[in-house]
Structure formats: structure tokens, C-alpha cells
PDB file of C-alpha atoms in Angstrom:
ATOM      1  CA  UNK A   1      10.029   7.681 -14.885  1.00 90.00           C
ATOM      2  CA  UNK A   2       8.540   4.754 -12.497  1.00 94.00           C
ATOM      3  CA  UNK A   3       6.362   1.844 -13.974  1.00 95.00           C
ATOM      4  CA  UNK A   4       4.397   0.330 -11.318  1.00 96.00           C
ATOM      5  CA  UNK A   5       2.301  -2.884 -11.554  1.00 95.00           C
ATOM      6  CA  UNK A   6      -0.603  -3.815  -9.489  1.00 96.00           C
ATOM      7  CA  UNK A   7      -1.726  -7.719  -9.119  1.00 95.00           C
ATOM      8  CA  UNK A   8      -4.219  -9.091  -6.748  1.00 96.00           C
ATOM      9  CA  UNK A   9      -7.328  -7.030  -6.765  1.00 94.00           C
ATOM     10  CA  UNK A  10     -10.989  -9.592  -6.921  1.00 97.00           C
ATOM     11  CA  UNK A  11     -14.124  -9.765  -5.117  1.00 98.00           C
ATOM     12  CA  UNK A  12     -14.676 -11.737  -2.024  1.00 98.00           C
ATOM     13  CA  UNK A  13     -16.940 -12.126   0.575  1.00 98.00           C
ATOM     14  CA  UNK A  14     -16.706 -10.643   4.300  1.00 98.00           C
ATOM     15  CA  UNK A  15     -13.973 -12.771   6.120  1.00 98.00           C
ATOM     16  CA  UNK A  16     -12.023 -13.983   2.979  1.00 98.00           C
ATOM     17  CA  UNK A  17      -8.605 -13.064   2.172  1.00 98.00           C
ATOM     18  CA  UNK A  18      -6.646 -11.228  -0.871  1.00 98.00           C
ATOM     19  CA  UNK A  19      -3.224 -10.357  -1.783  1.00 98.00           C
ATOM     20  CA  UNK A  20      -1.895  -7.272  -3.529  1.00 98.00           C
ATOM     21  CA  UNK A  21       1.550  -7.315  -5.414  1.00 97.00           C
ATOM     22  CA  UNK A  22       3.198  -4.063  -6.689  1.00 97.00           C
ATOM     23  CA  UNK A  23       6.865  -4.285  -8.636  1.00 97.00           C
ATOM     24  CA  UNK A  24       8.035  -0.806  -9.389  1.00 97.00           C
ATOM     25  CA  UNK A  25      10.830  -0.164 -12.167  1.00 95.00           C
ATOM     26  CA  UNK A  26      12.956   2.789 -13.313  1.00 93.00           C
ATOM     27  CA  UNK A  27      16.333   3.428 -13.797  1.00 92.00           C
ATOM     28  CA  UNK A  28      18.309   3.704 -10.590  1.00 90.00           C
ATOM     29  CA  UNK A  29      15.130   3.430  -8.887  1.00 93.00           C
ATOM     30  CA  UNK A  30      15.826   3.019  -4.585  1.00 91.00           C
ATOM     31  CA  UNK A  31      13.115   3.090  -2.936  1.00 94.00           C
ATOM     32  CA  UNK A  32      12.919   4.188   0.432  1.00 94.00           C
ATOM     33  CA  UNK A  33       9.842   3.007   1.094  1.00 96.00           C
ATOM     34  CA  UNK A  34       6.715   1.401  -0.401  1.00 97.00           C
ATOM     35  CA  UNK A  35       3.424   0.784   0.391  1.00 97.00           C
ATOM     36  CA  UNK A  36      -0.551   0.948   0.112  1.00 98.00           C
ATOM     37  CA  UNK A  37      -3.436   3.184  -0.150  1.00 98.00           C
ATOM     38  CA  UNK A  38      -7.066   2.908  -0.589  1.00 98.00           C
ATOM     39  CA  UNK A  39      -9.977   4.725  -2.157  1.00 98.00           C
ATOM     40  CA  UNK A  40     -13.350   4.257  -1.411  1.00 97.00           C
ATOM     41  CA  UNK A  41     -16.126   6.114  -3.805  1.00 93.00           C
ATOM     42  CA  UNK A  42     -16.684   9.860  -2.371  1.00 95.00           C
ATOM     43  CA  UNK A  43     -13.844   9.364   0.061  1.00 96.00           C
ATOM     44  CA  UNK A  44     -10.436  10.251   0.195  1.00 97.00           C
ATOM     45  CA  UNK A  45      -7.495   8.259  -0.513  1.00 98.00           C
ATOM     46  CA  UNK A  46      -6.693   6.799   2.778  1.00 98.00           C
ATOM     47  CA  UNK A  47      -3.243   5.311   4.164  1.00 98.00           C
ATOM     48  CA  UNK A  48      -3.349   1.461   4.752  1.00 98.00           C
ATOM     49  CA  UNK A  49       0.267   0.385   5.506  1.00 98.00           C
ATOM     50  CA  UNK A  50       3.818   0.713   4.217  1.00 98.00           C
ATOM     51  CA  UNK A  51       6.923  -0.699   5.219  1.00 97.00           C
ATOM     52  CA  UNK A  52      10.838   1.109   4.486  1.00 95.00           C
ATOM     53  CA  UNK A  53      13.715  -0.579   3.292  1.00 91.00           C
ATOM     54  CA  UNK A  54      15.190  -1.180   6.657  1.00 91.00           C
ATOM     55  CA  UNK A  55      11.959  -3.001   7.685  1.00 93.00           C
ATOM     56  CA  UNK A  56       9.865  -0.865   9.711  1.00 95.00           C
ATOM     57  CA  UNK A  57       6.126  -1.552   9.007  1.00 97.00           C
ATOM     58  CA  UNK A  58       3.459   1.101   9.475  1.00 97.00           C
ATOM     59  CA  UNK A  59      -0.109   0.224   9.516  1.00 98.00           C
ATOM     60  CA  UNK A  60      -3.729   2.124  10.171  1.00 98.00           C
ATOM     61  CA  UNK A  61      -5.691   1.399  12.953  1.00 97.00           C
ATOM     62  CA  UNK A  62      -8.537  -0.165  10.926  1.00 97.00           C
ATOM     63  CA  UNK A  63      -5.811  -2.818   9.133  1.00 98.00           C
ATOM     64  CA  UNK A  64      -3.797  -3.785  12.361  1.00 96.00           C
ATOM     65  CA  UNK A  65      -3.818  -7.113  13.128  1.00 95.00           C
ATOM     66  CA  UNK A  66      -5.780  -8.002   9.572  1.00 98.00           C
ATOM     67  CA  UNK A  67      -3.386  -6.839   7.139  1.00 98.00           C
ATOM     68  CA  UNK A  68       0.461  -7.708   6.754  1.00 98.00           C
ATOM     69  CA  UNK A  69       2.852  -5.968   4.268  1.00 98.00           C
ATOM     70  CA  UNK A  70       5.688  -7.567   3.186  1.00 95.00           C
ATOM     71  CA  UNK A  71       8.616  -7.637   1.013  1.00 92.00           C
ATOM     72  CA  UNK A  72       8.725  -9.246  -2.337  1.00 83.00           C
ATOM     73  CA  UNK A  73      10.950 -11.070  -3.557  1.00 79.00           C
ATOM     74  CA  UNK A  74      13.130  -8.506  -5.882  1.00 86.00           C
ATOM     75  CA  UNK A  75      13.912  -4.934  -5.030  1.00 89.00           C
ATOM     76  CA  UNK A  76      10.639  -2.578  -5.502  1.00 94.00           C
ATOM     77  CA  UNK A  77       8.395  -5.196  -5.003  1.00 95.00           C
ATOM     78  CA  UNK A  78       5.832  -5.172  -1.717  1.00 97.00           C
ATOM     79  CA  UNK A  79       2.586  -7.360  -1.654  1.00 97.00           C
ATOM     80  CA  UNK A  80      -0.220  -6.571   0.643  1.00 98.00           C
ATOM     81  CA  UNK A  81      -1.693  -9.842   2.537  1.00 98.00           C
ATOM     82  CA  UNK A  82      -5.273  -8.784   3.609  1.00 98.00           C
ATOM     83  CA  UNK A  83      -7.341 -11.065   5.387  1.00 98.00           C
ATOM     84  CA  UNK A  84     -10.751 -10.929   7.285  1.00 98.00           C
ATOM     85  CA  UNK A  85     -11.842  -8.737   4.657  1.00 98.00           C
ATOM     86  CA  UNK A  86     -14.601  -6.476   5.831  1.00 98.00           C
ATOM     87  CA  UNK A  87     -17.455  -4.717   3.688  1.00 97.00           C
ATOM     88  CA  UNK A  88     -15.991  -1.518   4.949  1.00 97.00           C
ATOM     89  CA  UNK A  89     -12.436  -2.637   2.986  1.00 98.00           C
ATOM     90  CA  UNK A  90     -13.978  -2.407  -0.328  1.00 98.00           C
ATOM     91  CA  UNK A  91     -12.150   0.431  -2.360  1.00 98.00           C
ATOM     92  CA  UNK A  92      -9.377   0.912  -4.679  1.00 98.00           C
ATOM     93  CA  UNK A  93      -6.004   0.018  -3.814  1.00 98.00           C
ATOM     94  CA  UNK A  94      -3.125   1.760  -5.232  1.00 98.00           C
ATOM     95  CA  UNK A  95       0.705   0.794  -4.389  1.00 98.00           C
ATOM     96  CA  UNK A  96       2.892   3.849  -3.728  1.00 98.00           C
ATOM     97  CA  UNK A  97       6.246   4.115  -3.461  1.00 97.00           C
ATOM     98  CA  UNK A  98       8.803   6.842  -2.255  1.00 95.00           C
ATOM     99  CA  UNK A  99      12.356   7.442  -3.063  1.00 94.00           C
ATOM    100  CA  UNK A 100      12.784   9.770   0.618  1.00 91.00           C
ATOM    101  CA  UNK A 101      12.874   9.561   3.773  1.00 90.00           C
ATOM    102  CA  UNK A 102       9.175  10.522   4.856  1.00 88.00           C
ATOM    103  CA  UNK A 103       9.269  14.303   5.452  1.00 83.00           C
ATOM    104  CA  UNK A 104       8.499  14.766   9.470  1.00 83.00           C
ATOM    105  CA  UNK A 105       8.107  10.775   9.585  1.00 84.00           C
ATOM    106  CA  UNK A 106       4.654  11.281   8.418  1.00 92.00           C
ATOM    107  CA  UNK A 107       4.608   7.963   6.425  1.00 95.00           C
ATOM    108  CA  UNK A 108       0.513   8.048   5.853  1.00 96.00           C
ATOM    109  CA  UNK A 109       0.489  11.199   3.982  1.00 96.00           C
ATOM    110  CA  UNK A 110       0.023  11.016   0.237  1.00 96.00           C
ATOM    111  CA  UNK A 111       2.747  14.079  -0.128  1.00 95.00           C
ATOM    112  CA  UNK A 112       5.416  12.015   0.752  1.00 95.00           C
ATOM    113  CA  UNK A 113       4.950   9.333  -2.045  1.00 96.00           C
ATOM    114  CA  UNK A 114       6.232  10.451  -4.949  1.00 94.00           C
ATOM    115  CA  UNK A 115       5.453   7.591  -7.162  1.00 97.00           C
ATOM    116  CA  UNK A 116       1.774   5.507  -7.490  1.00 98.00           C
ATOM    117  CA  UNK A 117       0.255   2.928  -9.388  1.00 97.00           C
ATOM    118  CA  UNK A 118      -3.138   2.923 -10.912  1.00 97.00           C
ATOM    119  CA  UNK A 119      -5.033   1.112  -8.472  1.00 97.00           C
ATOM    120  CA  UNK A 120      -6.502  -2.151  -8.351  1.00 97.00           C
ATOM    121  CA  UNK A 121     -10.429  -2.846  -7.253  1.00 98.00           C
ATOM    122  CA  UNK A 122     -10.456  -5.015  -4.091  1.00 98.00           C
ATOM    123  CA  UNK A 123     -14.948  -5.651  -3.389  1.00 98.00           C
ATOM    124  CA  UNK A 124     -15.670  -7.154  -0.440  1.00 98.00           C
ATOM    125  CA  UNK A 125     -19.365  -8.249  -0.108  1.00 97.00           C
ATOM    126  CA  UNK A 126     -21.536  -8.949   3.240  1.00 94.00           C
TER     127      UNK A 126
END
């Protein structure tokens, strides 16, 4: 079984900055990739940006150029740099991780994590 910890969630106002930190743990875990999702209230969980263990980095179009994910500093560890936070960021944000390669290379589907966390609040006030 996979233990995942979130760090980083808080409440900041529009154009601030946050980082998220996720260390996942299990025996033998190898991660092929980790990354992040969000959920906003009455939405679905939406992909934000992952990177694989050979350092590719996938983002979505409303995070480019805001957002960086990055590596930590042991294995199964990524941290999520967001800044110019926008009102429209404000959701829960849940680290996921996937032993696999991403079946079709579709890296911002939920199906293809196979391992989350339980999400921590990031509020982002106008």
C-alpha cells in the first residue's frame, strides 16, 4: 500500500505564490510518474501538471507559464511551485502518483494514476 503526504496548502491573495510537497512511500515503490490534480466544489477533478522519472513535465493550459513541478529531493517526492495565484485556482489539490507508463500517453487522465493523496485546500482570494 502507498502513504502519500501533502504539505503546502494556505490561503493567499490573487497574485501570491504557494508550494505543494507530496512524498509517497511503500515498499518497492517506483514511480513512474507523479504529479497534481485539483478539485474545485461542483467540478471535476482536473489535471494540473506532472512530471515522469526521466523528466518530462506536462502541464494544463491554464497553469503554463504560472506553475512549475519539480523534483524533490528523495525518490517519490514532487512539490508543486504555483505562483500568480488566481481566484479561479482555488480548489483542492491532491498529489498523484503512478507506478506505469501512462496508458496511450494520456498523462492528464485520473485512470492512469493509480495512487492519490488526500488533498490539500489551496484558497486564493480577489
Amino acid at each position: 500500500q502507498v502513504q502519500v503526504q501533502e504539505s503546502g496548502g494556505g490561503s493567499v491573495h490573487a497574485g501570491g505564490s504557494l508550494t505543494l510537497s507530496c512524498a509517497a512511500s511503500g515498499r518497492a515503490l517506483v514511480s513512474y510518474a507523479m504529479g497534481w490534480f485539483r478539485q474545485a466544489p461542483g467540478e471535476a477533478r482536473e489535471f494540473v501538471a506532472a512530471r515522469t522519472y526521466h523528466n518530462i513535465e506536462y502541464y494544463s493550459d491554464s497553469v503554463k507559464d504560472r506553475f512549475t513541478i519539480f523534483a524533490g529531493g528523495a525518490e517519490n517526492t514532487v512539490s508543486l511551485q504555483m505562483n500568480s495565484l488566481k481566484p479561479d485556482d482555488t480548489a483542492v489539490y491532491y498529489c498523484a502518483g503512478s507506478r506505469t507508463p501512462f496508458y496511450n500517453g494520456n498523462y492528464s487522465s485520473t485512470e492512469n494514476y493509480d495512487y492519490w493523496g488526500q488533498g490539500t485546500q489551496v484558497t486564493v482570494s480577489s
